[in-house]
Amino acid sequence: MAQQAYMTETENGGPGPGRRGARFRRLLGRLVAGWRGDPRIWRRGIIVAALAVLLALVMLLHARIPNAIGNTGSLTETFLPWLGLFVPVLLLLALVRRSATALIALLVPAVVWLNVFGGLLTDKTGGGGDLTVATHNVNADNPDPSATARDVAASGADVVALEELRASAVPVYAKALASTYPYHSVQGTVGLWSKYRIGGVKPVDIKLGWTRAMRATVTTPYGPIAVYVAHLPSVRVKVEAGFTARQRDKSADALGEAIADEKLHRKILLGDLNGTMNDRALKAVTSQMRSTQGAAGSGFGFSWPATFPMARIDQIMVQGIEPMTSWTLPRTASDHLPVAARVRLDTAS
């Protein structure tokens, strides 16, 4: 009886599945009918269509946007993936305007975005590897440096780089990491901890007047590798000055020169570069090294800010070394997320 009552209620207009499906079909039919036979669907939405084409041009020709005024080009490139969010917004406007022209134009930025960033959406992580590395801007005002150090060590990394080290907190980090990493060196505000012997340690001059970059030789079971740790100057977005990054750009050039002059063939760069791989201002570094996230990661790997990551400014980059997998570690007490990668040093195999 209960089943018969349910079927009767549905057939008489009740809230059953059949009723909901019929309602959706009618709604869709009205939408299509509203477009069919309306010659204005090609004339409406010209502004929306123009915005769609402009959006595609910005993503496609971002390298041509000048930096002369407020470093507009670098600012655009820092948040370039997020421009894709304008596509659904314009899609909604095109539907509201009932514009076939705008809908067709929207295919252009959608295809461009997928062409530029679609490869990052696929999972390129793999297995194997000889060495795991991690880097973390721990934040000078970190309220719990000991816990942060333990969290990074829990990643299983063989080599760990830390940036923005406050002098008073260095002993705390050293104590927390001592049992896992018998070798370490701190130069200025950056440090390197390793399970393998460290030698050839020296600060790297990135034109700041104080030390925020270092270089060391880590002797692994597969031979020596040059490891660079760097924290490039911060950038700011100001109404009156735009994207202020002149000192960061100058330091990036100096870091790129130091890496280019490195005698060892196998190199790893760990650190907070305060810029993304898309930012042309970092080309002195990015033009000669590979991002582990881009080569062997899954997704964008955003690392900052930790509360809602919008950009990957914490980088692991390699030369003469094969990235196998790259990932972002869980949040610590810092305003950055730590990032890690596993690489293959024996590239001859």
CSV table of C-alpha atoms in Angstrom, one decimal:
chain,number,residue,atom,x,y,z
A,1,MET,CA,0.0,0.0,0.0
A,2,ALA,CA,2.8,2.4,0.8
A,3,GLN,CA,4.5,1.8,-2.5
A,4,GLN,CA,1.2,2.4,-4.4
A,5,ALA,CA,0.6,5.6,-2.5
A,6,TYR,CA,4.1,6.8,-3.4
A,7,MET,CA,3.6,6.0,-7.1
A,8,THR,CA,0.2,7.7,-7.2
A,9,GLU,CA,1.5,10.8,-5.5
A,10,THR,CA,4.4,11.1,-7.9
A,11,GLU,CA,2.2,10.6,-10.9
A,12,ASN,CA,-0.2,13.3,-9.7
A,13,GLY,CA,2.5,15.9,-9.4
A,14,GLY,CA,4.2,15.1,-6.2
A,15,PRO,CA,7.9,15.7,-5.5
A,16,GLY,CA,9.2,12.3,-6.9
A,17,PRO,CA,12.2,11.8,-9.1
A,18,GLY,CA,10.1,11.7,-12.3
A,19,ARG,CA,8.6,15.1,-11.4
A,20,ARG,CA,11.9,16.7,-10.8
A,21,GLY,CA,13.3,15.4,-14.1
A,22,ALA,CA,10.3,16.7,-16.0
A,23,ARG,CA,10.7,20.1,-14.4
A,24,PHE,CA,14.4,20.3,-15.4
A,25,ARG,CA,13.5,19.3,-19.0
A,26,ARG,CA,10.9,22.0,-19.2
A,27,LEU,CA,13.3,24.6,-17.8
A,28,LEU,CA,16.0,23.6,-20.3
A,29,GLY,CA,13.4,23.7,-23.1
A,30,ARG,CA,12.4,27.3,-22.1
A,31,LEU,CA,16.1,28.3,-22.2
A,32,VAL,CA,16.6,26.9,-25.6
A,33,ALA,CA,13.4,28.3,-26.9
A,34,GLY,CA,14.4,31.7,-25.6
A,35,TRP,CA,17.5,31.6,-27.9
A,36,ARG,CA,16.0,29.9,-30.9
A,37,GLY,CA,14.9,32.2,-33.6
A,38,ASP,CA,16.3,35.3,-31.9
A,39,PRO,CA,18.6,37.1,-34.3
A,40,ARG,CA,20.0,39.4,-31.6
A,41,ILE,CA,21.9,36.5,-30.0
A,42,TRP,CA,24.8,37.4,-32.4
A,43,ARG,CA,24.6,41.1,-31.7
A,44,ARG,CA,24.3,41.1,-28.0
A,45,GLY,CA,27.3,40.6,-25.6
A,46,ILE,CA,29.9,42.3,-27.8
A,47,ILE,CA,31.5,43.8,-24.7
A,48,VAL,CA,31.6,40.4,-23.0
A,49,ALA,CA,33.1,38.8,-26.1
A,50,ALA,CA,35.8,41.6,-26.3
A,51,LEU,CA,36.7,41.0,-22.6
A,52,ALA,CA,37.0,37.3,-23.4
A,53,VAL,CA,39.5,38.0,-26.2
A,54,LEU,CA,41.4,40.5,-24.1
A,55,LEU,CA,41.7,37.9,-21.3
A,56,ALA,CA,43.1,35.4,-23.8
A,57,LEU,CA,45.6,37.9,-25.0
A,58,VAL,CA,46.8,38.7,-21.5
A,59,MET,CA,47.4,35.0,-20.8
A,60,LEU,CA,49.0,34.3,-24.1
A,61,LEU,CA,51.2,37.4,-24.4
A,62,HIS,CA,51.9,38.0,-20.7
A,63,ALA,CA,55.6,38.2,-21.4
A,64,ARG,CA,54.9,41.3,-23.6
A,65,ILE,CA,53.3,43.2,-20.7
A,66,PRO,CA,55.8,45.9,-19.8
A,67,ASN,CA,57.4,46.2,-16.3
A,68,ALA,CA,58.1,49.9,-16.8
A,69,ILE,CA,55.1,51.0,-14.8
A,70,GLY,CA,54.8,49.4,-11.4
A,71,ASN,CA,56.2,46.1,-12.6
A,72,THR,CA,52.8,45.3,-14.1
A,73,GLY,CA,54.2,42.4,-16.1
A,74,SER,CA,55.7,40.6,-13.1
A,75,LEU,CA,52.6,41.2,-11.0
A,76,THR,CA,50.4,39.6,-13.7
A,77,GLU,CA,52.7,36.6,-14.1
A,78,THR,CA,52.8,36.0,-10.3
A,79,PHE,CA,49.0,35.4,-10.3
A,80,LEU,CA,48.7,34.3,-13.9
A,81,PRO,CA,46.9,30.9,-13.2
A,82,TRP,CA,44.1,32.8,-11.3
A,83,LEU,CA,43.1,34.7,-14.5
A,84,GLY,CA,41.3,31.5,-15.4
A,85,LEU,CA,38.6,32.4,-12.8
A,86,PHE,CA,37.4,35.1,-15.1
A,87,VAL,CA,36.2,32.5,-17.6
A,88,PRO,CA,33.2,31.3,-15.6
A,89,VAL,CA,32.4,34.9,-14.6
A,90,LEU,CA,32.3,35.8,-18.3
A,91,LEU,CA,30.4,32.7,-19.0
A,92,LEU,CA,27.7,33.7,-16.6
A,93,LEU,CA,27.5,37.1,-18.2
A,94,ALA,CA,27.2,35.6,-21.6
A,95,LEU,CA,24.3,33.4,-20.5
A,96,VAL,CA,22.5,36.3,-18.8
A,97,ARG,CA,23.0,38.4,-22.0
A,98,ARG,CA,22.0,35.4,-24.1
A,99,SER,CA,24.8,36.0,-26.5
A,100,ALA,CA,26.1,33.3,-28.8
A,101,THR,CA,28.9,35.6,-29.9
A,102,ALA,CA,30.2,35.9,-26.3
A,103,LEU,CA,29.9,32.1,-25.8
A,104,ILE,CA,32.0,31.4,-28.8
A,105,ALA,CA,34.5,34.0,-27.9
A,106,LEU,CA,34.9,32.4,-24.4
A,107,LEU,CA,36.3,29.3,-26.1
A,108,VAL,CA,39.5,31.3,-26.8
A,109,PRO,CA,40.6,32.1,-23.2
A,110,ALA,CA,39.5,28.6,-22.1
A,111,VAL,CA,41.7,27.0,-24.7
A,112,VAL,CA,44.6,29.3,-23.9
A,113,TRP,CA,44.4,28.6,-20.2
A,114,LEU,CA,44.3,24.9,-20.7
A,115,ASN,CA,47.3,25.1,-23.1
A,116,VAL,CA,49.3,27.1,-20.6
A,117,PHE,CA,48.4,25.4,-17.4
A,118,GLY,CA,46.6,22.2,-18.3
A,119,GLY,CA,49.8,20.2,-17.9
A,120,LEU,CA,50.0,21.2,-14.3
A,121,LEU,CA,46.6,19.7,-13.6
A,122,THR,CA,47.8,16.2,-14.4
A,123,ASP,CA,49.6,14.0,-11.9
A,124,LYS,CA,53.3,13.7,-13.0
A,125,THR,CA,54.5,12.2,-9.7
A,126,GLY,CA,56.6,9.0,-10.0
A,127,GLY,CA,58.4,6.5,-7.8
A,128,GLY,CA,62.0,5.9,-7.1
A,129,GLY,CA,64.7,8.5,-6.5
A,130,ASP,CA,67.9,8.7,-4.5
A,131,LEU,CA,67.4,11.8,-2.4
A,132,THR,CA,64.5,13.7,-0.7
A,133,VAL,CA,64.9,17.4,-0.1
A,134,ALA,CA,62.7,20.0,1.6
A,135,THR,CA,62.6,23.7,2.0
A,136,HIS,CA,60.6,25.9,4.4
A,137,ASN,CA,60.4,29.6,5.1
A,138,VAL,CA,59.8,29.2,8.8
A,139,ASN,CA,58.9,32.9,9.5
A,140,ALA,CA,61.0,35.0,11.8
A,141,ASP,CA,58.0,35.4,14.1
A,142,ASN,CA,57.2,31.7,14.3
A,143,PRO,CA,55.7,31.0,17.7
A,144,ASP,CA,56.8,27.4,17.9
A,145,PRO,CA,60.1,26.8,16.1
A,146,SER,CA,60.7,23.4,17.7
A,147,ALA,CA,57.4,22.0,16.5
A,148,THR,CA,58.0,23.5,13.0
A,149,ALA,CA,61.4,21.8,12.8
A,150,ARG,CA,59.9,18.4,13.9
A,151,ASP,CA,57.1,18.7,11.3
A,152,VAL,CA,59.6,19.3,8.5
A,153,ALA,CA,61.9,16.5,9.7
A,154,ALA,CA,58.8,14.2,9.7
A,155,SER,CA,58.7,14.5,5.9
A,156,GLY,CA,61.7,12.1,5.7
A,157,ALA,CA,63.8,14.6,3.8
A,158,ASP,CA,67.6,13.8,3.6
A,159,VAL,CA,68.4,17.5,3.2
A,160,VAL,CA,66.4,20.4,4.7
A,161,ALA,CA,66.7,24.1,4.0
A,162,LEU,CA,65.2,26.7,6.3
A,163,GLU,CA,64.8,30.4,5.5
A,164,GLU,CA,64.0,33.5,7.6
A,165,LEU,CA,65.9,32.2,10.6
A,166,ARG,CA,66.0,34.5,13.6
A,167,ALA,CA,69.4,34.4,15.4
A,168,SER,CA,67.7,33.7,18.7
A,169,ALA,CA,65.7,30.8,17.3
A,170,VAL,CA,68.7,29.0,15.5
A,171,PRO,CA,69.6,27.0,18.6
A,172,VAL,CA,66.0,25.8,18.9
A,173,TYR,CA,66.0,24.6,15.4
A,174,ALA,CA,69.4,23.0,15.7
A,175,LYS,CA,68.4,21.1,18.8
A,176,ALA,CA,65.1,19.9,17.3
A,177,LEU,CA,66.8,18.6,14.2
A,178,ALA,CA,70.1,17.3,15.7
A,179,SER,CA,69.0,13.7,16.1
A,180,THR,CA,67.9,13.4,12.4
A,181,TYR,CA,70.5,15.6,10.8
A,182,PRO,CA,74.1,15.4,12.1
A,183,TYR,CA,75.4,18.0,9.7
A,184,HIS,CA,74.2,21.5,9.4
A,185,SER,CA,75.4,25.1,8.7
A,186,VAL,CA,73.7,28.4,9.1
A,187,GLN,CA,74.7,31.5,7.1
A,188,GLY,CA,72.9,34.7,8.1
A,189,THR,CA,69.2,34.0,8.0
A,190,VAL,CA,69.3,30.7,6.0
A,191,GLY,CA,70.4,27.3,7.0
A,192,LEU,CA,71.0,23.8,5.7
A,193,TRP,CA,70.5,20.5,7.6
A,194,SER,CA,71.7,17.2,6.1
A,195,LYS,CA,72.0,13.5,6.8
A,196,TYR,CA,75.1,13.5,4.7
A,197,ARG,CA,78.4,15.4,5.2
A,198,ILE,CA,78.4,19.0,4.3
A,199,GLY,CA,81.5,20.9,3.0
A,200,GLY,CA,82.5,23.9,0.9
A,201,VAL,CA,80.0,26.1,2.8
A,202,LYS,CA,80.0,29.8,1.9
A,203,PRO,CA,77.6,32.7,1.8
A,204,VAL,CA,76.4,33.8,-1.6
A,205,ASP,CA,76.3,37.5,-2.2
A,206,ILE,CA,72.9,38.5,-3.6
A,207,LYS,CA,73.6,42.2,-3.3
A,208,LEU,CA,71.7,42.9,-0.1
A,209,GLY,CA,74.4,43.9,2.3
A,210,TRP,CA,73.6,40.9,4.6
A,211,THR,CA,73.5,37.2,4.1
A,212,ARG,CA,70.3,35.6,2.9
A,213,ALA,CA,71.8,32.9,0.6
A,214,MET,CA,74.4,30.2,0.9
A,215,ARG,CA,76.1,27.4,-1.0
A,216,ALA,CA,77.3,24.0,0.2
A,217,THR,CA,78.6,20.7,-1.1
A,218,VAL,CA,76.6,17.7,0.1
A,219,THR,CA,78.4,14.4,-0.2
A,220,THR,CA,75.8,11.9,-1.0
A,221,PRO,CA,76.2,8.1,-1.7
A,222,TYR,CA,76.0,9.0,-5.4
A,223,GLY,CA,78.7,11.7,-5.2
A,224,PRO,CA,78.8,15.4,-4.4
A,225,ILE,CA,76.1,17.9,-5.3
A,226,ALA,CA,76.0,21.6,-5.0
A,227,VAL,CA,73.1,22.8,-2.8
A,228,TYR,CA,72.0,26.5,-2.8
A,229,VAL,CA,69.7,28.0,-0.2
A,230,ALA,CA,68.3,31.4,-0.9
A,231,HIS,CA,65.7,33.8,0.4
A,232,LEU,CA,65.2,36.6,-2.1
A,233,PRO,CA,63.9,40.0,-0.9
A,234,SER,CA,60.2,40.4,-0.4
A,235,VAL,CA,58.0,42.2,-2.8
A,236,ARG,CA,55.1,44.5,-2.1
A,237,VAL,CA,52.0,45.7,-3.9
A,238,LYS,CA,51.4,49.4,-3.3
A,239,VAL,CA,48.8,51.7,-4.8
A,240,GLU,CA,51.3,54.5,-5.4
A,241,ALA,CA,54.1,52.3,-6.7
A,242,GLY,CA,52.6,49.1,-8.0
A,243,PHE,CA,54.5,45.9,-7.7
A,244,THR,CA,57.8,46.9,-5.9
A,245,ALA,CA,60.3,44.2,-6.7
A,246,ARG,CA,63.5,46.0,-7.8
A,247,GLN,CA,65.7,44.6,-5.0
A,248,ARG,CA,64.3,41.1,-5.5
A,249,ASP,CA,65.1,41.3,-9.2
A,250,LYS,CA,68.6,42.5,-8.6
A,251,SER,CA,69.2,39.6,-6.1
A,252,ALA,CA,67.8,37.1,-8.5
A,253,ASP,CA,70.3,38.2,-11.1
A,254,ALA,CA,73.1,37.8,-8.6
A,255,LEU,CA,71.9,34.3,-7.5
A,256,GLY,CA,71.6,33.3,-11.2
A,257,GLU,CA,75.2,34.3,-11.8
A,258,ALA,CA,76.5,32.3,-8.8
A,259,ILE,CA,74.6,29.2,-9.9
A,260,ALA,CA,76.0,29.6,-13.5
A,261,ASP,CA,79.5,29.8,-12.1
A,262,GLU,CA,79.1,26.6,-10.0
A,263,LYS,CA,81.8,24.0,-10.9
A,264,LEU,CA,79.7,21.0,-9.9
A,265,HIS,CA,77.4,19.7,-12.6
A,266,ARG,CA,74.6,18.6,-10.2
A,267,LYS,CA,72.9,21.5,-8.5
A,268,ILE,CA,69.8,22.0,-6.3
A,269,LEU,CA,68.3,25.3,-5.3
A,270,LEU,CA,66.1,25.4,-2.3
A,271,GLY,CA,64.4,28.5,-1.0
A,272,ASP,CA,61.9,31.3,-0.9
A,273,LEU,CA,62.4,33.2,-4.2
A,274,ASN,CA,59.4,35.5,-3.6
A,275,GLY,CA,58.4,34.9,-7.2
A,276,THR,CA,56.8,32.2,-9.4
A,277,MET,CA,58.3,30.3,-12.3
A,278,ASN,CA,56.2,32.5,-14.6
A,279,ASP,CA,57.8,35.7,-13.4
A,280,ARG,CA,60.2,37.0,-16.0
A,281,ALA,CA,62.3,38.8,-13.3
A,282,LEU,CA,63.6,35.4,-12.1
A,283,LYS,CA,64.8,34.3,-15.6
A,284,ALA,CA,68.5,34.4,-14.5
A,285,VAL,CA,67.6,31.4,-12.3
A,286,THR,CA,64.6,29.8,-14.0
A,287,SER,CA,66.3,29.7,-17.4
A,288,GLN,CA,69.0,27.4,-16.2
A,289,MET,CA,67.1,25.2,-13.7
A,290,ARG,CA,64.0,23.0,-13.7
A,291,SER,CA,61.2,23.2,-11.2
A,292,THR,CA,60.5,19.9,-9.5
A,293,GLN,CA,56.9,20.8,-9.2
A,294,GLY,CA,56.5,21.6,-12.9
A,295,ALA,CA,58.4,18.5,-13.9
A,296,ALA,CA,57.1,15.9,-11.4
A,297,GLY,CA,54.4,17.5,-9.3
A,298,SER,CA,50.6,17.2,-9.1
A,299,GLY,CA,48.7,20.5,-9.4
A,300,PHE,CA,50.1,24.0,-8.9
A,301,GLY,CA,51.7,23.3,-5.5
A,302,PHE,CA,50.9,26.8,-4.2
A,303,SER,CA,52.8,27.5,-1.0
A,304,TRP,CA,51.9,31.0,0.1
A,305,PRO,CA,50.1,32.3,2.1
A,306,ALA,CA,49.6,29.2,4.2
A,307,THR,CA,46.0,30.1,5.2
A,308,PHE,CA,44.9,30.2,1.6
A,309,PRO,CA,47.8,29.4,-0.8
A,310,MET,CA,47.6,31.5,-4.0
A,311,ALA,CA,51.1,31.3,-5.4
A,312,ARG,CA,54.1,29.0,-5.4
A,313,ILE,CA,57.0,31.3,-4.3
A,314,ASP,CA,58.9,28.5,-2.4
A,315,GLN,CA,60.9,26.6,-5.0
A,316,ILE,CA,62.9,23.5,-5.4
A,317,MET,CA,64.9,23.6,-8.7
A,318,VAL,CA,67.5,21.3,-10.1
A,319,GLN,CA,70.1,21.1,-12.8
A,320,GLY,CA,71.8,17.8,-13.8
A,321,ILE,CA,69.4,16.0,-11.6
A,322,GLU,CA,66.1,14.2,-12.5
A,323,PRO,CA,63.0,15.2,-10.5
A,324,MET,CA,60.9,12.1,-9.6
A,325,THR,CA,58.1,13.6,-7.4
A,326,SER,CA,57.3,16.9,-5.8
A,327,TRP,CA,54.7,17.9,-3.2
A,328,THR,CA,53.6,20.4,-0.6
A,329,LEU,CA,53.9,19.5,3.1
A,330,PRO,CA,51.2,20.1,5.7
A,331,ARG,CA,51.0,23.5,7.3
A,332,THR,CA,53.2,24.5,10.2
A,333,ALA,CA,53.2,27.6,12.5
A,334,SER,CA,54.7,29.6,9.6
A,335,ASP,CA,52.9,31.7,7.0
A,336,HIS,CA,54.4,29.6,4.3
A,337,LEU,CA,53.8,25.9,3.5
A,338,PRO,CA,57.0,23.7,3.3
A,339,VAL,CA,57.6,22.0,0.0
A,340,ALA,CA,59.5,18.8,-0.7
A,341,ALA,CA,60.8,16.7,-3.7
A,342,ARG,CA,62.4,13.4,-4.4
A,343,VAL,CA,65.1,13.4,-7.1
A,344,ARG,CA,67.3,10.9,-8.8
A,345,LEU,CA,71.0,11.7,-8.7
A,346,ASP,CA,72.2,8.7,-10.7
A,347,THR,CA,70.8,10.1,-14.0
A,348,ALA,CA,73.0,7.6,-16.0
A,349,SER,CA,70.7,4.7,-14.9
